[in-house]
Coordinates of C-alpha atoms in Angstrom, one line a residue:
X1 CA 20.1 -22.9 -77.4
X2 CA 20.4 -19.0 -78.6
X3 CA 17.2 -17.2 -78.3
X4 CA 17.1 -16.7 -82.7
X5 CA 17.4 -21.0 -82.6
X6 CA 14.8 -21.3 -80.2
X7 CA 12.3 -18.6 -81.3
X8 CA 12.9 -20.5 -84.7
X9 CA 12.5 -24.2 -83.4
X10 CA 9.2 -22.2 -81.7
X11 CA 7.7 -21.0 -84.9
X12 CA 8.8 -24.2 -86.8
X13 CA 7.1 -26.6 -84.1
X14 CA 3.7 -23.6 -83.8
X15 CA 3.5 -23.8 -87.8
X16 CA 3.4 -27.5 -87.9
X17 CA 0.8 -27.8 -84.5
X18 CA -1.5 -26.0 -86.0
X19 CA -1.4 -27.9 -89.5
X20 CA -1.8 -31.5 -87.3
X21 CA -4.7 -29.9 -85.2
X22 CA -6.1 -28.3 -88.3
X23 CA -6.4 -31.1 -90.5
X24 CA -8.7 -32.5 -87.7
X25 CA -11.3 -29.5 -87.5
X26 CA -10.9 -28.1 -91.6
X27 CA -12.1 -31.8 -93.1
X28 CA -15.4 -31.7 -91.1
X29 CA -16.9 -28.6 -93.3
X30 CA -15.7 -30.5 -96.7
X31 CA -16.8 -33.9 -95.7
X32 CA -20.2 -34.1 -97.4
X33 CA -18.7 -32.5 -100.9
X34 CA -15.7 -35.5 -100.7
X35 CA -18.2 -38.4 -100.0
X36 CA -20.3 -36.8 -102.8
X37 CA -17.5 -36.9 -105.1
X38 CA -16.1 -40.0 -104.6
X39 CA -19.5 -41.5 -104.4
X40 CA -19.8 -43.1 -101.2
X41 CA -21.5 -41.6 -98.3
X42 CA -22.2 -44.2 -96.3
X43 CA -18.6 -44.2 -95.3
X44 CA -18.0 -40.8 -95.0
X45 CA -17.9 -41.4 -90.8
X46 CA -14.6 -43.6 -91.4
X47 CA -12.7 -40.1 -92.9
X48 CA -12.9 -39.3 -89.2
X49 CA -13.0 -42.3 -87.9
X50 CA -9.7 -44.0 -88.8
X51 CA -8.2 -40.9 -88.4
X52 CA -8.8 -40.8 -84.5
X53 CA -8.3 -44.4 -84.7
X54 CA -4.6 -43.9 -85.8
X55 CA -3.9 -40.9 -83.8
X56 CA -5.3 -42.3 -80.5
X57 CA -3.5 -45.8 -80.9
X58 CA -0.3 -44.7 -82.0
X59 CA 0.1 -42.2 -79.0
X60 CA 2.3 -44.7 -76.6
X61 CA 4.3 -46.1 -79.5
X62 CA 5.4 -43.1 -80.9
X63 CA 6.4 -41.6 -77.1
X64 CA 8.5 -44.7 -76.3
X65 CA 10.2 -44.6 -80.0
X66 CA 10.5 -41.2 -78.9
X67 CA 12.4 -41.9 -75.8
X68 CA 14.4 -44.9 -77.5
X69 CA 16.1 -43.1 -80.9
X70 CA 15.4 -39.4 -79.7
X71 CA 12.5 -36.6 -80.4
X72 CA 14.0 -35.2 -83.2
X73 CA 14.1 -37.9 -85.6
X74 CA 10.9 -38.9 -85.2
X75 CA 9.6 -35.5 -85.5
X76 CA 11.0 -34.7 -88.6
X77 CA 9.7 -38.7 -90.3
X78 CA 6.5 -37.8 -89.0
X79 CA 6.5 -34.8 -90.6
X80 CA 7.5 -36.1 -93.8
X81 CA 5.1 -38.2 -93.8
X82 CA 2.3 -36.0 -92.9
X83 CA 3.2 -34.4 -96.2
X84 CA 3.3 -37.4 -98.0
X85 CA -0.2 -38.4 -96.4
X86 CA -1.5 -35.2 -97.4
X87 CA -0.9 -35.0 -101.2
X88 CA -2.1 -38.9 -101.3
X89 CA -5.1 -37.7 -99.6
X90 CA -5.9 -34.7 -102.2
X91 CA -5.2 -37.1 -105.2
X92 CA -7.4 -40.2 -103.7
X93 CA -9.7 -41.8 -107.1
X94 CA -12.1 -43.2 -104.6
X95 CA -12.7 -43.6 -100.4
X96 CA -10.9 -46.3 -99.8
X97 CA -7.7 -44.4 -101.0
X98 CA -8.5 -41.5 -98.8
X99 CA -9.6 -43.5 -95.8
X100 CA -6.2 -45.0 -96.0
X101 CA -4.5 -41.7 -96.3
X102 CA -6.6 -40.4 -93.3
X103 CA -5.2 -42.9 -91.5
X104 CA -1.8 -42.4 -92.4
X105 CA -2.0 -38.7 -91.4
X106 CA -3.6 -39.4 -87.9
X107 CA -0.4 -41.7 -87.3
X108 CA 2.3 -39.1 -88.7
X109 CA -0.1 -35.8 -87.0
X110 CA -0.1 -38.0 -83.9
X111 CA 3.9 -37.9 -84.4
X112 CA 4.1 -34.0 -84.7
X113 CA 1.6 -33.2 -81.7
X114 CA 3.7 -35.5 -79.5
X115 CA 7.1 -35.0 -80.3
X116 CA 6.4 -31.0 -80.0
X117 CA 5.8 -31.3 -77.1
X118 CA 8.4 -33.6 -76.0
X119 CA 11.1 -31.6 -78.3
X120 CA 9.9 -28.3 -76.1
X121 CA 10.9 -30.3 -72.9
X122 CA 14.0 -31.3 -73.9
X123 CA 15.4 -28.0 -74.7
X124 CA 13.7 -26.1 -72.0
X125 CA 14.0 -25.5 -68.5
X126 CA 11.5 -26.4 -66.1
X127 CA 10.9 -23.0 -65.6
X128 CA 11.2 -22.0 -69.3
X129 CA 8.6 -25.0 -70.6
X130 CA 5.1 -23.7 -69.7
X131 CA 5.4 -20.7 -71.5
X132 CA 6.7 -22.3 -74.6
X133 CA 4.3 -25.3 -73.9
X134 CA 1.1 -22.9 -74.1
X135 CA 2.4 -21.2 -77.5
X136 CA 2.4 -24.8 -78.9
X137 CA -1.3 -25.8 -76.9
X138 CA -2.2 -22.8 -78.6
X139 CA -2.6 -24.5 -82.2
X140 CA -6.0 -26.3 -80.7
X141 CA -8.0 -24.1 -79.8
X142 CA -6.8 -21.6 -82.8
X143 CA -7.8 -24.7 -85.1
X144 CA -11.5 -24.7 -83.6
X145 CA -12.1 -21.1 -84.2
X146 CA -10.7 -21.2 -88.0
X147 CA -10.9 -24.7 -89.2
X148 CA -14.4 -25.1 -90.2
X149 CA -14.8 -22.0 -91.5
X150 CA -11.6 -22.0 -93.5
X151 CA -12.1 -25.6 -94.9
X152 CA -15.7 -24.1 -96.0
X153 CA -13.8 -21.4 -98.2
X154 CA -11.4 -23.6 -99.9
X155 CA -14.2 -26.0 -100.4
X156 CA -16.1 -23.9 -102.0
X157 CA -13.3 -21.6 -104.3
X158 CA -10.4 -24.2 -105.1
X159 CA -12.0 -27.8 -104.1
X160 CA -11.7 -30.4 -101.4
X161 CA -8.7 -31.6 -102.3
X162 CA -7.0 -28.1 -101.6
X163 CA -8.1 -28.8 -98.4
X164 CA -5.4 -31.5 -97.8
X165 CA -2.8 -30.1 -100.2
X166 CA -2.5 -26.5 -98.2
X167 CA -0.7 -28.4 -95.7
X168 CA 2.0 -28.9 -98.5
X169 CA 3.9 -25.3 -98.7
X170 CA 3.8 -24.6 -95.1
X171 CA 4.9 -28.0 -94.0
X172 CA 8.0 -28.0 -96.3
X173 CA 8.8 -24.1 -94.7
X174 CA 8.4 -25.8 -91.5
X175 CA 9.9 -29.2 -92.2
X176 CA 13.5 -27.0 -93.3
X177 CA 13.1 -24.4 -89.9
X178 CA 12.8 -27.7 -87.6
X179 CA 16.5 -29.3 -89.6
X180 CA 18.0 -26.2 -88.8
X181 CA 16.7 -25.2 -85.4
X182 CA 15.6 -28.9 -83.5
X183 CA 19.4 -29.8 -81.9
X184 CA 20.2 -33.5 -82.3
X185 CA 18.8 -34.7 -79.1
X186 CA 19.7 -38.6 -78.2
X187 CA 17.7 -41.5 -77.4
X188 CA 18.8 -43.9 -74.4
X189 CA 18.1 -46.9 -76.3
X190 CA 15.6 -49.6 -75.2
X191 CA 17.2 -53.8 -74.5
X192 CA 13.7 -54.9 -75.7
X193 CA 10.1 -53.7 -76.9
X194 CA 7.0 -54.4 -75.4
X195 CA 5.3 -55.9 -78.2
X196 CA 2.7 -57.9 -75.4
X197 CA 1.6 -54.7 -74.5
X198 CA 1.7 -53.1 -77.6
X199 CA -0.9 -55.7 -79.4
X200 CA -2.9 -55.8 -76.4
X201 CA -3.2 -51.6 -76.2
X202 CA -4.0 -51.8 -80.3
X203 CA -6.5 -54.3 -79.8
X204 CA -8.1 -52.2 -76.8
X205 CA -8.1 -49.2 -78.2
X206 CA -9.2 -50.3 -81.5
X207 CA -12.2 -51.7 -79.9
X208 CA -13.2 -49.0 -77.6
X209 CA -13.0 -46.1 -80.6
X210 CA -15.6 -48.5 -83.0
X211 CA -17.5 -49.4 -79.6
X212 CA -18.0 -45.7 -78.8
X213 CA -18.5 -44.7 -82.7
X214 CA -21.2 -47.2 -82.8
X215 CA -22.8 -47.2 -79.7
X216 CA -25.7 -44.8 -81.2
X217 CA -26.7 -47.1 -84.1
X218 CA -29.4 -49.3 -83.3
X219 CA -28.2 -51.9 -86.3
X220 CA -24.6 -52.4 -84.6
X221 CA -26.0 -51.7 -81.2
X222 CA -25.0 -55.9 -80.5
X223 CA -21.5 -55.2 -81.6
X224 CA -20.6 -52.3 -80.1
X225 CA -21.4 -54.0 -76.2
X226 CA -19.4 -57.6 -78.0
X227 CA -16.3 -54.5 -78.8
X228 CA -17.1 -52.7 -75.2
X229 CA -16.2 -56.5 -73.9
X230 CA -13.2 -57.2 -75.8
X231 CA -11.9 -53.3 -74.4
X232 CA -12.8 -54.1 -71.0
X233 CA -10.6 -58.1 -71.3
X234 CA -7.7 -56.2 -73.5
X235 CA -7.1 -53.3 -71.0
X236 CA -6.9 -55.7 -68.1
X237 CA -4.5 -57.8 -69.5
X238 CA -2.8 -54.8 -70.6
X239 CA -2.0 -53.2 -67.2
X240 CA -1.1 -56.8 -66.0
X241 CA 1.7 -57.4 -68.7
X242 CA 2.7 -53.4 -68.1
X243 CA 3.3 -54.2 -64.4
X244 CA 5.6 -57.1 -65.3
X245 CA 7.1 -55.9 -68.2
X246 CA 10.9 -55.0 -68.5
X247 CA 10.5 -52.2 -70.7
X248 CA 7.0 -51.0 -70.2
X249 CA 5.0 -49.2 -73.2
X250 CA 3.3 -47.3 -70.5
X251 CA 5.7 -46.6 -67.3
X252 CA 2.8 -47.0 -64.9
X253 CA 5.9 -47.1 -61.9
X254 CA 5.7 -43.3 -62.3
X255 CA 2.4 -43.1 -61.7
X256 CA 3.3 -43.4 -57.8
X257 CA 4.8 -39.7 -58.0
X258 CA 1.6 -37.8 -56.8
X259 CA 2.4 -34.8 -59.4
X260 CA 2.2 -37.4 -62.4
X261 CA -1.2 -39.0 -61.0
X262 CA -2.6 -35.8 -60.2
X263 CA -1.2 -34.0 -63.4
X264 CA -2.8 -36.9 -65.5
X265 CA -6.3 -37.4 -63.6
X266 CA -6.5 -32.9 -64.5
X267 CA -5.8 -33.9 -68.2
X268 CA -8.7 -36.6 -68.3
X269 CA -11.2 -34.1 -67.0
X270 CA -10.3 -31.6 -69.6
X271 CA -11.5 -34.0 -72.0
X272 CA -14.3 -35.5 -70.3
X273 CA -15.4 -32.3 -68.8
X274 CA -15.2 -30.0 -71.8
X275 CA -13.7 -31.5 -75.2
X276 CA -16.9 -33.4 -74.8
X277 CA -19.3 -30.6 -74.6
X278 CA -17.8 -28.7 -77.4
X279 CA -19.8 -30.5 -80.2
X280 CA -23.1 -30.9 -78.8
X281 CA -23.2 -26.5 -77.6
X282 CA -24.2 -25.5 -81.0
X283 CA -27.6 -27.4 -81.0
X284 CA -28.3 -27.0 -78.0
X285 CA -28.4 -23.5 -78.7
X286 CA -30.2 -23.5 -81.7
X287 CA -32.9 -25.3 -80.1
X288 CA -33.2 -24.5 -76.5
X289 CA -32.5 -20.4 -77.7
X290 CA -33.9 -21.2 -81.2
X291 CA -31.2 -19.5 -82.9
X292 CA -29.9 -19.9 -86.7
X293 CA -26.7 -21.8 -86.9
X294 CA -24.2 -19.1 -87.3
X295 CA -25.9 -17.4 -83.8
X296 CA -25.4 -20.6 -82.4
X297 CA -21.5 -20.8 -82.7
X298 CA -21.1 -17.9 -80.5
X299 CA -21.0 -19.8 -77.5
X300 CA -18.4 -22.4 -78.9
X301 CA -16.0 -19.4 -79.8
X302 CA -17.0 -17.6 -76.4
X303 CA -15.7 -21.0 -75.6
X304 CA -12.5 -21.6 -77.2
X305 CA -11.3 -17.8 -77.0
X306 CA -11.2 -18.3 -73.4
X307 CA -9.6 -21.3 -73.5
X308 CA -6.9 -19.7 -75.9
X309 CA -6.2 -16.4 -73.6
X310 CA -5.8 -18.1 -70.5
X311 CA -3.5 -20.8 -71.9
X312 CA -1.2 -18.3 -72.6
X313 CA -1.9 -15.9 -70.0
X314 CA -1.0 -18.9 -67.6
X315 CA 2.1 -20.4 -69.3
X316 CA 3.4 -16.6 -69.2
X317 CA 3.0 -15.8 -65.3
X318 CA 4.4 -19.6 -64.5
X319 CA 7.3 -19.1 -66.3
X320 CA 7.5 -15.7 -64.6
X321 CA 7.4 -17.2 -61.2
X322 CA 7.6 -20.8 -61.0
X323 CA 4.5 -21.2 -59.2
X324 CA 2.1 -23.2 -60.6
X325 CA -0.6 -25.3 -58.3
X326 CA -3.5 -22.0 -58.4
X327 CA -4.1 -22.1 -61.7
X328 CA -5.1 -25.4 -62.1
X329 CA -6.9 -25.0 -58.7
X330 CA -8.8 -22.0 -59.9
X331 CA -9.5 -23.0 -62.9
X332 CA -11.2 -26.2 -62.5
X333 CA -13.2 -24.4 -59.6
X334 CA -14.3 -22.1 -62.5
X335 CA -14.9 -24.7 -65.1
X336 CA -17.0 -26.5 -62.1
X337 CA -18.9 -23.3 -61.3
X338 CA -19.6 -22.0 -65.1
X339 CA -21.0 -25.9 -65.6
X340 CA -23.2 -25.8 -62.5
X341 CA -24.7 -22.4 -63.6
X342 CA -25.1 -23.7 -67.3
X343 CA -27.6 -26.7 -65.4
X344 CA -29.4 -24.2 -63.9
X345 CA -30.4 -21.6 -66.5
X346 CA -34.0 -21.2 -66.8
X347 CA -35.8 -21.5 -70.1
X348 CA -35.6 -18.2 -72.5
X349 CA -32.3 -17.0 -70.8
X350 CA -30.6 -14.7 -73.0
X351 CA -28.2 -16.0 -75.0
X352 CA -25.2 -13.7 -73.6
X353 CA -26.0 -15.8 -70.4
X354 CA -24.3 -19.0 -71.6
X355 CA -21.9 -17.5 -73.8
X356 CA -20.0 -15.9 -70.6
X357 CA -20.6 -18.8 -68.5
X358 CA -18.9 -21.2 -71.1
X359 CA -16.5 -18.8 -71.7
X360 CA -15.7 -18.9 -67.7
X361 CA -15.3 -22.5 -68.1
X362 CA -12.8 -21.8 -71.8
X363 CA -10.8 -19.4 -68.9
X364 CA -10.6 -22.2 -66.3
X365 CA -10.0 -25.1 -68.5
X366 CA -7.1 -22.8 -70.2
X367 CA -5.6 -21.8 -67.2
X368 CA -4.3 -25.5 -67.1
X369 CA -4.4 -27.3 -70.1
X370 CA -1.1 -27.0 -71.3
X371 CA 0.3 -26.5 -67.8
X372 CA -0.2 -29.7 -66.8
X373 CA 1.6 -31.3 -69.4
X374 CA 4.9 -29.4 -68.4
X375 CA 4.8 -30.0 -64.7
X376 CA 4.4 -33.6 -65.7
X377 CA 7.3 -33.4 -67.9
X378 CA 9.3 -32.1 -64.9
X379 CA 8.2 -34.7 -62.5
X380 CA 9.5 -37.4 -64.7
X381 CA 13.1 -38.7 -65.6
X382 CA 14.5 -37.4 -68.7
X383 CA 14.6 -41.3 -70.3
X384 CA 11.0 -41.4 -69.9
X385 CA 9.8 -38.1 -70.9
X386 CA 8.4 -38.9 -74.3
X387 CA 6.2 -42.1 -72.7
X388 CA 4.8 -39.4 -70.3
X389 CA 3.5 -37.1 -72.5
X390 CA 1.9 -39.4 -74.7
X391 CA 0.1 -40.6 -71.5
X392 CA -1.2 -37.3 -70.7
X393 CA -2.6 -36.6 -73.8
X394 CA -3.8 -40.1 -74.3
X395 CA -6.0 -40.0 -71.8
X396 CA -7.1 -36.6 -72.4
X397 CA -8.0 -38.3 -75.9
X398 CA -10.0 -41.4 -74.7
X399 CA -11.7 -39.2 -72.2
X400 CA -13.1 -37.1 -74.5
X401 CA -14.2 -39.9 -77.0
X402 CA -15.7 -41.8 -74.8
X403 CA -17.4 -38.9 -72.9
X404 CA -18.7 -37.2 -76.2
X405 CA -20.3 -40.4 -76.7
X406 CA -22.1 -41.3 -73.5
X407 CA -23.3 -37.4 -74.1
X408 CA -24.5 -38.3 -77.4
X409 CA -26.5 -41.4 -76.2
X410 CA -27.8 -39.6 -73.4
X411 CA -29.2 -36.5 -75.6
X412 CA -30.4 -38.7 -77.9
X413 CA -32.6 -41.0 -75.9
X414 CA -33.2 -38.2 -73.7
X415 CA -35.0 -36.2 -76.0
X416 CA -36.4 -38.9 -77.9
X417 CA -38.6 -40.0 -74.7
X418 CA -39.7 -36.9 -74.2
X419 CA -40.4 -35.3 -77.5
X420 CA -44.9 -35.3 -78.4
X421 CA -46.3 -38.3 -80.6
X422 CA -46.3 -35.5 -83.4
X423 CA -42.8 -35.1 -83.8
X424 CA -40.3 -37.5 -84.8
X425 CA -36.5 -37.3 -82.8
X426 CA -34.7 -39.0 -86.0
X427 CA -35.6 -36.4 -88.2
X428 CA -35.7 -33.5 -86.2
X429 CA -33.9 -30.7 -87.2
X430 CA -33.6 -27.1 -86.0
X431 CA -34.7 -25.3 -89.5
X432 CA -37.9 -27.8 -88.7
X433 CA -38.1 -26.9 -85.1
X434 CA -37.7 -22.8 -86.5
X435 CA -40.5 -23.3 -89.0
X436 CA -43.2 -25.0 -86.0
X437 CA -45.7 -23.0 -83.9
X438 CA -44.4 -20.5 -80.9
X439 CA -46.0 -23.4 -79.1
X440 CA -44.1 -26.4 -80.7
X441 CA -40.8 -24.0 -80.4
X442 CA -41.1 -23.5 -77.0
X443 CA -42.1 -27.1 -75.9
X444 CA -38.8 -28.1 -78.1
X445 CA -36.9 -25.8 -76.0
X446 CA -38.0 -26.8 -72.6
X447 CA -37.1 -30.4 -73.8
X448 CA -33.4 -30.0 -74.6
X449 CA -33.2 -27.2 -71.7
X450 CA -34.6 -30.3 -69.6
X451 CA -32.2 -33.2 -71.5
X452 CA -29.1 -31.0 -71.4
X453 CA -29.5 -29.6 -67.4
X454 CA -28.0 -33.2 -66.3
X455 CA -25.4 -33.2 -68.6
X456 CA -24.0 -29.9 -67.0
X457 CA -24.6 -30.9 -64.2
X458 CA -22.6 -34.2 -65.0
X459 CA -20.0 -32.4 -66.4
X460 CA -19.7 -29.6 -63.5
X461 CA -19.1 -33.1 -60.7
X462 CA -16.4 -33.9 -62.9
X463 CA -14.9 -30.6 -62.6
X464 CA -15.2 -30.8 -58.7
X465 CA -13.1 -33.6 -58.8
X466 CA -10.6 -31.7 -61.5
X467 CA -10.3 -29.6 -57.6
X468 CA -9.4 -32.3 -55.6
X469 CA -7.0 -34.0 -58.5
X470 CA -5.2 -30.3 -58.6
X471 CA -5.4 -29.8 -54.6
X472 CA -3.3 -33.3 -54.5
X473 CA -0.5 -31.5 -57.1
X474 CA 2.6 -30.8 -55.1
X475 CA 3.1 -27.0 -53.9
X476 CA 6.4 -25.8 -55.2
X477 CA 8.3 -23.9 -58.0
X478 CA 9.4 -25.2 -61.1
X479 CA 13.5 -25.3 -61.7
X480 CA 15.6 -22.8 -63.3
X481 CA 18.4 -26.0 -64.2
X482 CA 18.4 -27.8 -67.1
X483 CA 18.8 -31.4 -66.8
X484 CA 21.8 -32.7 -67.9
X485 CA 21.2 -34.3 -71.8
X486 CA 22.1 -37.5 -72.4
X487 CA 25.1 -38.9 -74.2
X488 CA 24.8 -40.8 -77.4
X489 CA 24.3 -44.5 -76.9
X490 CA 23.7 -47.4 -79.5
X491 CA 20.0 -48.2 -80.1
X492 CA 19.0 -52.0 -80.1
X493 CA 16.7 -53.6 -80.8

């Protein structure tokens, strides 16, 4: 490609990463004026909900359609349908309409996220990819910093449905950069699909989100262990029809290549060791440092803005040298360490204390997070490069649902057993806690301090095994060849 195409196709596939990973973080601030609206609160959770739902379940499908018909066309229908999603969404009379747009955004966003990704892999070098992969990883953590506070403002001064209908002008600018700049790129065509494997993935992964969702409320406590069950039967018989099948939805014969196991196992930690986390640092901070809510998103953007730096920092100096196996070495050695120190703070620590050691862990985390998805990518064969990197990032994804809600249930019971007779845990709030004796604040303090020291402690073992996972990776330098694109074949069915 010639650098103006490419540094096109860049901007295009940047503008339309952030607008997927935005439309996850900017709903959260509007949520309680929508269910208000539309007069239905008590399923205001399924906005979110189905949305993961879609995105997570649809990862593996969309990589192998990916593989099978080429990146580009199913970039650009996703695309049109994440428009199409979003100006249903903004015109929805009541929440079933928008619950069913929500879910026909996460399907089309988990389209664009993927095939980014996949599109930057197929046009790239080796060498090239980790620079232009962290430019595109960079459209999370920029959607964490500005999403909440920008769906607040166009809450408040145009309305919630702005908040969906914003995606409209710069996905169409995008949508016409990406038909002039994405190169047709072919498929290899696929003799069968694996629909076995398909309905049994659906089914498991249908019933893990809902298991995890619910596992906090005591009235669907019963069906969350009967949908925990039917995950647990569904993902065995998954992996059994995947070893067997012709076509696999999953290639799990790859996962014998020590790069793609190792590369994967660093992705899971990055969501179970700090995706997790993410949510629950604001409240711990407002009641272990008894802060006001804005104070207490310091340590989230201390966070993120590490993350952020280092993600490109890293995809720069790889692409520089080719070199890749320190980074993901140090940094889950300084996401490990920065955990460790945050379960061993004392009580009444300043508050700059935590903010740099979660920003050491943003740094460490960064330093690898899109990394690893590019030296996956050039591990793999070119006929399977899509199916790859929806792998990596779906276990990323489980990993960080699942583990944001174990954390949820074990901060939750945690600080209801040890919480005085005079306080209640279900209605406990931090403008409550504020309001309470120096006594009552300090005693609320030690308690999360207490309930949360485990947790990063928890979080900091699964960092130290991040080290050993990124030890395993191959020592070696990423190619300066392209591999050679494949020639237009027939697709069947």
């Amino acid at each position: 490609m010639s650098p103006w195409r490419l540094r096109l196709l860049i901007i295009s596939l940047l503008t339309v990463s952030i607008l997927g990973a935005l439309d996850h973080t900017i709903v959260s601030t509007s949520l309680a004026t929508v269910a208000g609206e539309l007069g239905a609160l008590e399923h205001m959770s399924w906005v979110v909900v189905g949305y993961t739902l879609a995105s997570t379940v649809l990862l593996p499908v969309i990589g192998k359609l990916g593989d099978a018909i080429g990146p580009r066309r199913v970039f650009l229908a996703s695309l049109v349908l994440f428009l199409v999603a979003s100006l249903a969404c903004g015109f929805a009379q009541d929440m079933p309409q928008l619950i069913a747009g929500r879910v026909v955004q996460g399907m089309s966003s988990a389209g664009i996220q993927l095939m980014s990704q996949t599109i930057v892999a197929e046009v790239t070098t080796p060498r090239e990819r980790p620079r232009f992969m962290a430019i595109i990883g960079a459209a999370f953590p920029i959607a964490i910093l500005v999403g909440p506070v920008l769906g607040g403002l166009i809450t408040d001064y145009w309305g919630w449905q702005w908040v969906f209908w914003i995606n409209l002008p710069f996905g169409v600018v995008a949508l016409a950069l990406a038909m002039v700049a994405i190169p047709a790129l072919p498929g290899f065509g696929r003799q069968r699909f694996d629909v076995a494997g398909t309905i049994l993935f659906t089914i498991a992964m249908v019933a893990l989100v809902l298991a995890v969702t619910w596992v906090g409320d005591a009235d669907l406590a019963v069906a969350s262990i009967v949908l925990f069950a039917i995950a647990a039967i569904a993902f065995t018989a998954f992996f059994l029809v995947e070893l067997r099948a012709t076509e696999p939805l999953v290639p799990l014969r790859l996962f014998a290549n020590r790069t793609v196991a190792a590369g994967t196992a660093l992705s899971a930690i990055i969501g179970i060791g700090l995706f997790a986390i993410t949510a629950y640092l604001p409240t711990y901070v407002q009641m272990a440092y008894r802060t006001s809510a804005t104070v207490s998103g310091l340590i989230p953007i201390a966070t993120v803005f590490g993350m952020l730096v280092s993600n490109l920092l890293s995809g720069w100096l790889v692409s520089r040298t080719g070199h890749y196996r320190v980074y993901p070495i140090a940094g889950t050695a300084l996401g490990a360490a920065g955990l460790l120190a945050m379960s061993l703070l004392p009580v009444g620590a300043p508050l700059w204390v935590p903010m740099i050691l979660m920003a050491v862990v943003g740094i460490g985390t960064g330093g690898f997070m899109s990394l690893v998805v590019a030296v996956v990518q050039s591990a793999v064969p070119r006929r399977d490069m899509g199916s790859m990197t929806a792998g990596v990032n779906l276990v990323r994804q489980i990993g960080s649902t699942v583990a944001t809600a174990v954390i949820g249930g074990v901060i939750g019971f945690g600080v209801a057993a040890l919480l005085p007779g005079s306080l209640d845990a279900s209605t406990l709030t931090p403008q409550l806690v504020h309001a309470a004796s120096p006594e009552v604040q300090s005693q609320v303090a030690a308690i999360y301090s207490q309930v949360f020291a485990p947790v990063f402690l928890a979080l900091a073992v699964v960092y130290a095994l991040g080290i050993v996972a990124a030890v395993l990776l191959p020592a070696g330098r990423l190619s300066d060849e392209h591999e050679p694109v494949p020639s237009s074949q027939p697709v069947t069915a």
